[in-house]
Amino acid sequence: MFTAADTQTRHDKHGCYPEATTVEDFRRNLSRVQARIAAACHRAGRDPADVRLLPVSKTKPEASLRLAYAAGCRMLGENKVQEAHRKWEAMQDLTDLRWSVIGHLQTNKAKLVARFAAEFQALDSLRLAEALDRRLQIEGRSLDVFVQVNTSGEASKYGLSPEDVPAFVQALPAFCALRVRGLMTLALFSSDAERVRQCFIRLRQLRAQLRQSAPAGIALDELSMGMSGDFEIAVEEGATVVRVGQAIFGARPMPDSHYWPGEPSADGSRP
Ligand SMILES: *Cc1c(COP(=O)(O)O)cnc(C)c1O
């Protein structure tokens, strides 16, 4: 679709994002990120209105989340369900604040997600789909979901391998409480922009392939891809949702691998 050999990753910026401590900091950071999204859209001939910015608040304290809310954020992304649930409980007064769980979920925690989340971006097994659907029926709720795809081939990343996605998607209409919105991926964490771009291209091509055969009611419009270090490349390649934490909230003290939940084999969710 597009090649912009000069768009680089910013993974080398790790730790360089200053902490946002005022509403003005959040407003400024949000508008800078939006401007970079708009510029990437312009390069790719896309409409910026087709890209949703999901601010990611993981590890940040409630006070920061409240500042982000005051700056206009109405949905926040969290990668660990207990942390997200705790924050949701503490911030019940903000009745129009919605939560997106973006990290791997163990089946036994489906109950928590079903209780409060508006969106879940890391669906990667039928067992989990079943558990979520059952709990959602009990709660009388429904949930927007994204199927997580491992586009980098790294064993340390969660998600279905691209070959397994078509059959997986065929099985999803059975789960009435899940509204399937599209695909999500984490690209290779690398300063090699071309290799990062290949992950995003792979996700877009997979969506095109799935659209030929997707069951009725499965929309697959969304591509959630790109984070602080690589969202401009993702937007050039068709992202409709970018998940951005550090460029809005400020750096996290530890490298990302520290926050991504344990090894995939830990709960047997991967063969
Ligand atoms: C933390 C996280 C992000 C955002 O990363 P930043 O570097 O803070 O922008 C995006 N997606 C997932 C799944 C994450 O866990």
PDB file of C-alpha atoms and ligand atoms in Angstrom:
ATOM      1  CA  MET A   1       0.000   0.000   0.000  1.00  0.00           C
ATOM      2  CA  PHE A   2       2.678   2.446   0.969  1.00  0.00           C
ATOM      3  CA  THR A   3       6.387   2.716   1.566  1.00  0.00           C
ATOM      4  CA  ALA A   4       8.003   5.571   3.424  1.00  0.00           C
ATOM      5  CA  ALA A   5      11.564   4.484   3.865  1.00  0.00           C
ATOM      6  CA  ASP A   6      12.287   7.525   6.012  1.00  0.00           C
ATOM      7  CA  THR A   7       9.705   6.914   8.733  1.00  0.00           C
ATOM      8  CA  GLN A   8      11.785   5.552  11.609  1.00  0.00           C
ATOM      9  CA  THR A   9      10.848   3.805  14.823  1.00  0.00           C
ATOM     10  CA  ARG A  10      11.394   5.663  18.059  1.00  0.00           C
ATOM     11  CA  HIS A  11      12.147   2.701  20.226  1.00  0.00           C
ATOM     12  CA  ASP A  12      15.509   4.278  21.004  1.00  0.00           C
ATOM     13  CA  LYS A  13      13.581   7.027  22.793  1.00  0.00           C
ATOM     14  CA  HIS A  14      12.775   4.699  25.655  1.00  0.00           C
ATOM     15  CA  GLY A  15      12.976   6.597  28.909  1.00  0.00           C
ATOM     16  CA  CYS A  16      13.112   9.970  27.131  1.00  0.00           C
ATOM     17  CA  TYR A  17       9.424  10.803  27.457  1.00  0.00           C
ATOM     18  CA  PRO A  18       9.003  13.298  30.313  1.00  0.00           C
ATOM     19  CA  GLU A  19       6.356  12.488  32.924  1.00  0.00           C
ATOM     20  CA  ALA A  20       3.043  14.303  32.337  1.00  0.00           C
ATOM     21  CA  THR A  21       2.073  15.942  35.637  1.00  0.00           C
ATOM     22  CA  THR A  22      -0.527  18.559  34.685  1.00  0.00           C
ATOM     23  CA  VAL A  23      -3.645  18.702  32.516  1.00  0.00           C
ATOM     24  CA  GLU A  24      -1.696  20.991  30.195  1.00  0.00           C
ATOM     25  CA  ASP A  25       1.030  18.352  29.832  1.00  0.00           C
ATOM     26  CA  PHE A  26      -1.630  15.836  28.792  1.00  0.00           C
ATOM     27  CA  ARG A  27      -3.307  18.259  26.387  1.00  0.00           C
ATOM     28  CA  ARG A  28       0.027  19.050  24.765  1.00  0.00           C
ATOM     29  CA  ASN A  29       1.121  15.402  24.517  1.00  0.00           C
ATOM     30  CA  LEU A  30      -2.254  14.332  23.114  1.00  0.00           C
ATOM     31  CA  SER A  31      -2.219  17.048  20.486  1.00  0.00           C
ATOM     32  CA  ARG A  32       1.374  16.225  19.508  1.00  0.00           C
ATOM     33  CA  VAL A  33       0.516  12.569  19.051  1.00  0.00           C
ATOM     34  CA  GLN A  34      -2.634  13.514  17.091  1.00  0.00           C
ATOM     35  CA  ALA A  35      -0.525  15.791  14.870  1.00  0.00           C
ATOM     36  CA  ARG A  36       1.913  12.934  14.179  1.00  0.00           C
ATOM     37  CA  ILE A  37      -1.020  10.632  13.366  1.00  0.00           C
ATOM     38  CA  ALA A  38      -2.401  13.279  11.007  1.00  0.00           C
ATOM     39  CA  ALA A  39       0.992  13.671   9.301  1.00  0.00           C
ATOM     40  CA  ALA A  40       1.319   9.907   8.837  1.00  0.00           C
ATOM     41  CA  CYS A  41      -2.234   9.824   7.418  1.00  0.00           C
ATOM     42  CA  HIS A  42      -1.335  12.603   5.043  1.00  0.00           C
ATOM     43  CA  ARG A  43       1.710  10.666   3.780  1.00  0.00           C
ATOM     44  CA  ALA A  44      -0.474   7.595   3.198  1.00  0.00           C
ATOM     45  CA  GLY A  45      -3.481   9.426   1.721  1.00  0.00           C
ATOM     46  CA  ARG A  46      -5.708   8.495   4.672  1.00  0.00           C
ATOM     47  CA  ASP A  47      -8.280  10.441   6.679  1.00  0.00           C
ATOM     48  CA  PRO A  48      -7.101  11.049  10.299  1.00  0.00           C
ATOM     49  CA  ALA A  49     -10.721  10.557  11.408  1.00  0.00           C
ATOM     50  CA  ASP A  50     -10.239   6.859  10.582  1.00  0.00           C
ATOM     51  CA  VAL A  51      -7.564   6.437  13.267  1.00  0.00           C
ATOM     52  CA  ARG A  52      -8.537   6.182  16.942  1.00  0.00           C
ATOM     53  CA  LEU A  53      -5.936   7.054  19.545  1.00  0.00           C
ATOM     54  CA  LEU A  54      -6.188   4.747  22.574  1.00  0.00           C
ATOM     55  CA  PRO A  55      -4.169   6.194  25.488  1.00  0.00           C
ATOM     56  CA  VAL A  56      -2.472   3.428  27.499  1.00  0.00           C
ATOM     57  CA  SER A  57      -2.305   4.134  31.229  1.00  0.00           C
ATOM     58  CA  LYS A  58      -0.709   0.937  32.553  1.00  0.00           C
ATOM     59  CA  THR A  59       1.532   1.326  35.629  1.00  0.00           C
ATOM     60  CA  LYS A  60       0.456   4.968  36.041  1.00  0.00           C
ATOM     61  CA  PRO A  61      -1.258   6.073  39.257  1.00  0.00           C
ATOM     62  CA  GLU A  62      -4.921   7.056  39.501  1.00  0.00           C
ATOM     63  CA  ALA A  63      -3.980  10.754  39.750  1.00  0.00           C
ATOM     64  CA  SER A  64      -2.372  10.621  36.284  1.00  0.00           C
ATOM     65  CA  LEU A  65      -5.415   8.878  34.841  1.00  0.00           C
ATOM     66  CA  ARG A  66      -7.641  11.613  36.251  1.00  0.00           C
ATOM     67  CA  LEU A  67      -5.479  14.265  34.575  1.00  0.00           C
ATOM     68  CA  ALA A  68      -5.761  12.379  31.278  1.00  0.00           C
ATOM     69  CA  TYR A  69      -9.539  12.314  31.750  1.00  0.00           C
ATOM     70  CA  ALA A  70      -9.559  16.060  32.420  1.00  0.00           C
ATOM     71  CA  ALA A  71      -7.607  16.514  29.178  1.00  0.00           C
ATOM     72  CA  GLY A  72     -10.390  14.712  27.303  1.00  0.00           C
ATOM     73  CA  CYS A  73      -9.555  10.983  27.354  1.00  0.00           C
ATOM     74  CA  ARG A  74     -12.720   8.848  27.612  1.00  0.00           C
ATOM     75  CA  MET A  75     -11.201   5.414  27.070  1.00  0.00           C
ATOM     76  CA  LEU A  76      -8.008   4.076  28.639  1.00  0.00           C
ATOM     77  CA  GLY A  77      -5.982   0.970  27.812  1.00  0.00           C
ATOM     78  CA  GLU A  78      -4.523  -1.284  30.513  1.00  0.00           C
ATOM     79  CA  ASN A  79      -2.614  -4.513  29.920  1.00  0.00           C
ATOM     80  CA  LYS A  80      -3.169  -6.265  33.259  1.00  0.00           C
ATOM     81  CA  VAL A  81      -6.706  -7.048  34.246  1.00  0.00           C
ATOM     82  CA  GLN A  82      -6.361  -6.762  38.037  1.00  0.00           C
ATOM     83  CA  GLU A  83      -4.730  -3.363  37.752  1.00  0.00           C
ATOM     84  CA  ALA A  84      -7.436  -2.236  35.315  1.00  0.00           C
ATOM     85  CA  HIS A  85     -10.206  -3.532  37.557  1.00  0.00           C
ATOM     86  CA  ARG A  86      -8.736  -1.773  40.591  1.00  0.00           C
ATOM     87  CA  LYS A  87      -8.565   1.525  38.704  1.00  0.00           C
ATOM     88  CA  TRP A  88     -12.114   1.083  37.370  1.00  0.00           C
ATOM     89  CA  GLU A  89     -13.402   0.568  40.916  1.00  0.00           C
ATOM     90  CA  ALA A  90     -11.545   3.628  42.190  1.00  0.00           C
ATOM     91  CA  MET A  91     -12.839   5.842  39.383  1.00  0.00           C
ATOM     92  CA  GLN A  92     -16.550   4.964  39.343  1.00  0.00           C
ATOM     93  CA  ASP A  93     -17.346   8.669  39.666  1.00  0.00           C
ATOM     94  CA  LEU A  94     -16.172   9.185  36.060  1.00  0.00           C
ATOM     95  CA  THR A  95     -19.247   7.535  34.598  1.00  0.00           C
ATOM     96  CA  ASP A  96     -18.325   8.021  30.940  1.00  0.00           C
ATOM     97  CA  LEU A  97     -14.779   6.640  31.243  1.00  0.00           C
ATOM     98  CA  ARG A  98     -14.462   3.304  29.399  1.00  0.00           C
ATOM     99  CA  TRP A  99     -11.765   0.640  29.665  1.00  0.00           C
ATOM    100  CA  SER A 100      -9.915  -1.388  27.076  1.00  0.00           C
ATOM    101  CA  VAL A 101      -7.955  -4.438  28.245  1.00  0.00           C
ATOM    102  CA  ILE A 102      -5.083  -4.853  25.782  1.00  0.00           C
ATOM    103  CA  GLY A 103      -2.930  -7.560  27.375  1.00  0.00           C
ATOM    104  CA  HIS A 104      -3.016 -11.353  27.459  1.00  0.00           C
ATOM    105  CA  LEU A 105      -5.713 -12.762  29.713  1.00  0.00           C
ATOM    106  CA  GLN A 106      -5.786 -16.055  31.569  1.00  0.00           C
ATOM    107  CA  THR A 107      -9.116 -17.850  31.231  1.00  0.00           C
ATOM    108  CA  ASN A 108      -9.696 -17.764  34.975  1.00  0.00           C
ATOM    109  CA  LYS A 109      -9.712 -13.948  34.869  1.00  0.00           C
ATOM    110  CA  ALA A 110     -12.410 -13.693  32.175  1.00  0.00           C
ATOM    111  CA  LYS A 111     -14.909 -12.969  34.924  1.00  0.00           C
ATOM    112  CA  LEU A 112     -13.197  -9.696  35.829  1.00  0.00           C
ATOM    113  CA  VAL A 113     -13.036  -8.454  32.246  1.00  0.00           C
ATOM    114  CA  ALA A 114     -16.700  -9.326  31.702  1.00  0.00           C
ATOM    115  CA  ARG A 115     -17.628  -7.169  34.660  1.00  0.00           C
ATOM    116  CA  PHE A 116     -16.172  -3.832  33.608  1.00  0.00           C
ATOM    117  CA  ALA A 117     -14.335  -3.718  30.268  1.00  0.00           C
ATOM    118  CA  ALA A 118     -15.823  -2.140  27.145  1.00  0.00           C
ATOM    119  CA  GLU A 119     -13.198  -3.646  24.863  1.00  0.00           C
ATOM    120  CA  PHE A 120     -10.742  -6.549  24.913  1.00  0.00           C
ATOM    121  CA  GLN A 121      -7.904  -6.563  22.394  1.00  0.00           C
ATOM    122  CA  ALA A 122      -6.071  -9.790  23.148  1.00  0.00           C
ATOM    123  CA  LEU A 123      -8.451 -12.634  22.245  1.00  0.00           C
ATOM    124  CA  ASP A 124      -6.231 -15.596  21.391  1.00  0.00           C
ATOM    125  CA  SER A 125      -8.046 -18.839  22.217  1.00  0.00           C
ATOM    126  CA  LEU A 126     -11.483 -20.434  21.929  1.00  0.00           C
ATOM    127  CA  ARG A 127     -11.332 -21.400  25.585  1.00  0.00           C
ATOM    128  CA  LEU A 128     -11.033 -17.737  26.452  1.00  0.00           C
ATOM    129  CA  ALA A 129     -13.800 -16.740  24.001  1.00  0.00           C
ATOM    130  CA  GLU A 130     -16.064 -19.300  25.645  1.00  0.00           C
ATOM    131  CA  ALA A 131     -15.237 -18.153  29.174  1.00  0.00           C
ATOM    132  CA  LEU A 132     -15.753 -14.479  28.281  1.00  0.00           C
ATOM    133  CA  ASP A 133     -19.034 -15.186  26.505  1.00  0.00           C
ATOM    134  CA  ARG A 134     -20.397 -17.186  29.439  1.00  0.00           C
ATOM    135  CA  ARG A 135     -19.476 -14.504  31.991  1.00  0.00           C
ATOM    136  CA  LEU A 136     -20.817 -11.711  29.777  1.00  0.00           C
ATOM    137  CA  GLN A 137     -24.180 -13.483  29.461  1.00  0.00           C
ATOM    138  CA  ILE A 138     -24.362 -13.678  33.246  1.00  0.00           C
ATOM    139  CA  GLU A 139     -23.539  -9.969  33.551  1.00  0.00           C
ATOM    140  CA  GLY A 140     -25.967  -9.102  30.748  1.00  0.00           C
ATOM    141  CA  ARG A 141     -23.169  -7.300  28.926  1.00  0.00           C
ATOM    142  CA  SER A 142     -21.372  -7.509  25.612  1.00  0.00           C
ATOM    143  CA  LEU A 143     -17.782  -6.757  24.700  1.00  0.00           C
ATOM    144  CA  ASP A 144     -15.904  -5.459  21.647  1.00  0.00           C
ATOM    145  CA  VAL A 145     -13.054  -7.842  20.901  1.00  0.00           C
ATOM    146  CA  PHE A 146      -9.950  -7.910  18.724  1.00  0.00           C
ATOM    147  CA  VAL A 147      -8.168 -11.122  17.788  1.00  0.00           C
ATOM    148  CA  GLN A 148      -4.492 -10.876  18.736  1.00  0.00           C
ATOM    149  CA  VAL A 149      -2.125 -12.081  16.035  1.00  0.00           C
ATOM    150  CA  ASN A 150       1.553 -12.827  16.456  1.00  0.00           C
ATOM    151  CA  THR A 151       2.987 -11.168  13.343  1.00  0.00           C
ATOM    152  CA  SER A 152       6.618 -11.157  14.452  1.00  0.00           C
ATOM    153  CA  GLY A 153       7.031 -14.891  14.971  1.00  0.00           C
ATOM    154  CA  GLU A 154       8.681 -14.267  18.349  1.00  0.00           C
ATOM    155  CA  ALA A 155       7.994 -16.998  20.884  1.00  0.00           C
ATOM    156  CA  SER A 156       7.797 -14.361  23.630  1.00  0.00           C
ATOM    157  CA  LYS A 157       4.734 -12.710  22.083  1.00  0.00           C
ATOM    158  CA  TYR A 158       1.155 -13.813  22.583  1.00  0.00           C
ATOM    159  CA  GLY A 159      -1.394 -14.127  19.822  1.00  0.00           C
ATOM    160  CA  LEU A 160      -2.430 -16.655  17.215  1.00  0.00           C
ATOM    161  CA  SER A 161      -0.083 -17.370  14.368  1.00  0.00           C
ATOM    162  CA  PRO A 162      -1.506 -15.880  11.154  1.00  0.00           C
ATOM    163  CA  GLU A 163      -2.217 -19.339   9.657  1.00  0.00           C
ATOM    164  CA  ASP A 164      -4.494 -20.196  12.575  1.00  0.00           C
ATOM    165  CA  VAL A 165      -6.626 -17.058  12.412  1.00  0.00           C
ATOM    166  CA  PRO A 166      -9.061 -17.996   9.576  1.00  0.00           C
ATOM    167  CA  ALA A 167     -10.356 -21.127  11.348  1.00  0.00           C
ATOM    168  CA  PHE A 168     -10.459 -19.264  14.652  1.00  0.00           C
ATOM    169  CA  VAL A 169     -12.597 -16.470  13.193  1.00  0.00           C
ATOM    170  CA  GLN A 170     -15.020 -19.012  11.715  1.00  0.00           C
ATOM    171  CA  ALA A 171     -15.786 -20.230  15.224  1.00  0.00           C
ATOM    172  CA  LEU A 172     -16.499 -16.802  16.741  1.00  0.00           C
ATOM    173  CA  PRO A 173     -20.165 -16.281  15.718  1.00  0.00           C
ATOM    174  CA  ALA A 174     -21.057 -18.911  18.327  1.00  0.00           C
ATOM    175  CA  PHE A 175     -20.234 -16.386  21.051  1.00  0.00           C
ATOM    176  CA  CYS A 176     -23.151 -13.934  20.952  1.00  0.00           C
ATOM    177  CA  ALA A 177     -21.815 -11.557  23.595  1.00  0.00           C
ATOM    178  CA  LEU A 178     -18.555 -10.934  21.705  1.00  0.00           C
ATOM    179  CA  ARG A 179     -18.627  -8.247  19.021  1.00  0.00           C
ATOM    180  CA  VAL A 180     -15.643  -9.006  16.828  1.00  0.00           C
ATOM    181  CA  ARG A 181     -14.114  -5.744  15.612  1.00  0.00           C
ATOM    182  CA  GLY A 182     -10.840  -6.728  14.016  1.00  0.00           C
ATOM    183  CA  LEU A 183      -7.242  -7.732  14.590  1.00  0.00           C
ATOM    184  CA  MET A 184      -4.541  -6.569  16.980  1.00  0.00           C
ATOM    185  CA  THR A 185      -0.783  -7.045  16.930  1.00  0.00           C
ATOM    186  CA  LEU A 186       2.421  -6.027  18.657  1.00  0.00           C
ATOM    187  CA  ALA A 187       5.182  -5.554  16.105  1.00  0.00           C
ATOM    188  CA  LEU A 188       8.741  -6.673  16.504  1.00  0.00           C
ATOM    189  CA  PHE A 189      10.384  -4.431  19.086  1.00  0.00           C
ATOM    190  CA  SER A 190      13.239  -3.214  16.922  1.00  0.00           C
ATOM    191  CA  SER A 191      14.880  -0.058  15.627  1.00  0.00           C
ATOM    192  CA  ASP A 192      14.856  -1.700  12.185  1.00  0.00           C
ATOM    193  CA  ALA A 193      11.876   0.171  10.742  1.00  0.00           C
ATOM    194  CA  GLU A 194      11.547  -2.114   7.722  1.00  0.00           C
ATOM    195  CA  ARG A 195      11.141  -5.226   9.842  1.00  0.00           C
ATOM    196  CA  VAL A 196       8.631  -3.459  12.089  1.00  0.00           C
ATOM    197  CA  ARG A 197       6.691  -2.363   8.996  1.00  0.00           C
ATOM    198  CA  GLN A 198       6.537  -5.971   7.751  1.00  0.00           C
ATOM    199  CA  CYS A 199       4.568  -6.941  10.885  1.00  0.00           C
ATOM    200  CA  PHE A 200       1.964  -4.251  10.183  1.00  0.00           C
ATOM    201  CA  ILE A 201       1.743  -5.192   6.503  1.00  0.00           C
ATOM    202  CA  ARG A 202       1.223  -8.802   7.533  1.00  0.00           C
ATOM    203  CA  LEU A 203      -1.739  -7.867   9.740  1.00  0.00           C
ATOM    204  CA  ARG A 204      -3.338  -5.789   6.981  1.00  0.00           C
ATOM    205  CA  GLN A 205      -2.918  -8.588   4.438  1.00  0.00           C
ATOM    206  CA  LEU A 206      -4.396 -11.067   6.881  1.00  0.00           C
ATOM    207  CA  ARG A 207      -7.484  -8.867   7.282  1.00  0.00           C
ATOM    208  CA  ALA A 208      -7.888  -8.691   3.492  1.00  0.00           C
ATOM    209  CA  GLN A 209      -7.642 -12.477   3.280  1.00  0.00           C
ATOM    210  CA  LEU A 210     -10.139 -12.982   6.115  1.00  0.00           C
ATOM    211  CA  ARG A 211     -12.657 -10.630   4.566  1.00  0.00           C
ATOM    212  CA  GLN A 212     -13.073 -13.060   1.655  1.00  0.00           C
ATOM    213  CA  SER A 213     -14.391 -15.743   3.981  1.00  0.00           C
ATOM    214  CA  ALA A 214     -15.505 -14.057   7.207  1.00  0.00           C
ATOM    215  CA  PRO A 215     -18.810 -15.324   8.597  1.00  0.00           C
ATOM    216  CA  ALA A 216     -21.826 -12.975   8.613  1.00  0.00           C
ATOM    217  CA  GLY A 217     -21.737 -10.527  11.489  1.00  0.00           C
ATOM    218  CA  ILE A 218     -17.954 -10.590  11.834  1.00  0.00           C
ATOM    219  CA  ALA A 219     -16.885  -7.155  10.673  1.00  0.00           C
ATOM    220  CA  LEU A 220     -13.080  -7.166  10.839  1.00  0.00           C
ATOM    221  CA  ASP A 221     -12.852  -3.445  10.128  1.00  0.00           C
ATOM    222  CA  GLU A 222     -10.275  -2.619  12.754  1.00  0.00           C
ATOM    223  CA  LEU A 223      -6.507  -2.991  12.807  1.00  0.00           C
ATOM    224  CA  SER A 224      -5.087  -2.189  16.241  1.00  0.00           C
ATOM    225  CA  MET A 225      -1.362  -1.730  15.743  1.00  0.00           C
ATOM    226  CA  GLY A 226       1.351   0.736  16.717  1.00  0.00           C
ATOM    227  CA  MET A 227       2.583   2.109  20.048  1.00  0.00           C
ATOM    228  CA  SER A 228       4.747   5.067  21.116  1.00  0.00           C
ATOM    229  CA  GLY A 229       7.814   3.793  19.287  1.00  0.00           C
ATOM    230  CA  ASP A 230       6.184   2.802  15.997  1.00  0.00           C
ATOM    231  CA  PHE A 231       2.662   4.204  15.605  1.00  0.00           C
ATOM    232  CA  GLU A 232       3.509   6.392  12.612  1.00  0.00           C
ATOM    233  CA  ILE A 233       4.625   3.357  10.617  1.00  0.00           C
ATOM    234  CA  ALA A 234       1.473   1.527  11.723  1.00  0.00           C
ATOM    235  CA  VAL A 235      -0.731   4.401  10.547  1.00  0.00           C
ATOM    236  CA  GLU A 236       1.051   4.438   7.185  1.00  0.00           C
ATOM    237  CA  GLU A 237       0.185   0.738   6.905  1.00  0.00           C
ATOM    238  CA  GLY A 238      -3.488   1.083   7.774  1.00  0.00           C
ATOM    239  CA  ALA A 239      -3.887   1.115  11.575  1.00  0.00           C
ATOM    240  CA  THR A 240      -7.379   2.152  12.711  1.00  0.00           C
ATOM    241  CA  VAL A 241      -6.427   2.054  16.412  1.00  0.00           C
ATOM    242  CA  VAL A 242      -3.039   3.019  17.853  1.00  0.00           C
ATOM    243  CA  ARG A 243      -2.251   2.200  21.485  1.00  0.00           C
ATOM    244  CA  VAL A 244      -0.007   4.906  22.900  1.00  0.00           C
ATOM    245  CA  GLY A 245       1.237   5.069  26.479  1.00  0.00           C
ATOM    246  CA  GLN A 246       4.608   6.688  27.072  1.00  0.00           C
ATOM    247  CA  ALA A 247       4.281   9.486  24.517  1.00  0.00           C
ATOM    248  CA  ILE A 248       1.182  10.666  26.422  1.00  0.00           C
ATOM    249  CA  PHE A 249       1.788   9.712  30.065  1.00  0.00           C
ATOM    250  CA  GLY A 250       5.585   9.750  30.182  1.00  0.00           C
ATOM    251  CA  ALA A 251       8.170   6.984  30.309  1.00  0.00           C
ATOM    252  CA  ARG A 252       7.710   3.891  32.408  1.00  0.00           C
ATOM    253  CA  PRO A 253      10.699   3.125  34.598  1.00  0.00           C
ATOM    254  CA  MET A 254      11.226  -0.424  33.289  1.00  0.00           C
ATOM    255  CA  PRO A 255      11.568  -1.865  29.786  1.00  0.00           C
ATOM    256  CA  ASP A 256       8.363  -3.147  28.193  1.00  0.00           C
ATOM    257  CA  SER A 257       9.119  -6.822  28.629  1.00  0.00           C
ATOM    258  CA  HIS A 258       8.793  -6.211  32.353  1.00  0.00           C
ATOM    259  CA  TYR A 259       5.121  -5.266  31.995  1.00  0.00           C
ATOM    260  CA  TRP A 260       4.079  -7.866  29.503  1.00  0.00           C
ATOM    261  CA  PRO A 261       2.614 -10.708  31.461  1.00  0.00           C
ATOM    262  CA  GLY A 262       4.937 -13.726  31.968  1.00  0.00           C
ATOM    263  CA  GLU A 263       6.074 -16.287  29.455  1.00  0.00           C
ATOM    264  CA  PRO A 264       3.323 -17.615  27.144  1.00  0.00           C
ATOM    265  CA  SER A 265       3.866 -21.142  28.399  1.00  0.00           C
ATOM    266  CA  ALA A 266       3.182 -20.126  32.007  1.00  0.00           C
ATOM    267  CA  ASP A 267      -0.552 -20.844  31.812  1.00  0.00           C
ATOM    268  CA  GLY A 268      -0.431 -23.337  28.992  1.00  0.00           C
ATOM    269  CA  SER A 269      -2.195 -20.979  26.602  1.00  0.00           C
ATOM    270  CA  ARG A 270       0.201 -21.864  23.800  1.00  0.00           C
ATOM    271  CA  PRO A 271       1.143 -25.296  22.580  1.00  0.00           C
TER     272      PRO A 271
HETATM  273  C1  LIG B   1       2.144  -0.884  26.946  1.00  0.00           C
HETATM  274  C2  LIG B   1       1.458  -1.286  25.711  1.00  0.00           C
HETATM  275  C3  LIG B   1       1.303  -0.386  24.650  1.00  0.00           C
HETATM  276  C4  LIG B   1       1.804   1.044  24.691  1.00  0.00           C
HETATM  277  O1  LIG B   1       3.199   1.116  24.741  1.00  0.00           O
HETATM  278  P1  LIG B   1       3.913   2.556  24.844  1.00  0.00           P
HETATM  279  O2  LIG B   1       5.338   2.281  24.582  1.00  0.00           O
HETATM  280  O3  LIG B   1       3.672   3.012  26.241  1.00  0.00           O
HETATM  281  O4  LIG B   1       3.256   3.438  23.869  1.00  0.00           O
HETATM  282  C5  LIG B   1       0.631  -0.824  23.523  1.00  0.00           C
HETATM  283  N1  LIG B   1       0.136  -2.088  23.450  1.00  0.00           N
HETATM  284  C6  LIG B   1       0.271  -2.978  24.442  1.00  0.00           C
HETATM  285  C7  LIG B   1      -0.306  -4.336  24.291  1.00  0.00           C
HETATM  286  C8  LIG B   1       0.928  -2.610  25.613  1.00  0.00           C
HETATM  287  O5  LIG B   1       1.058  -3.502  26.608  1.00  0.00           O
END
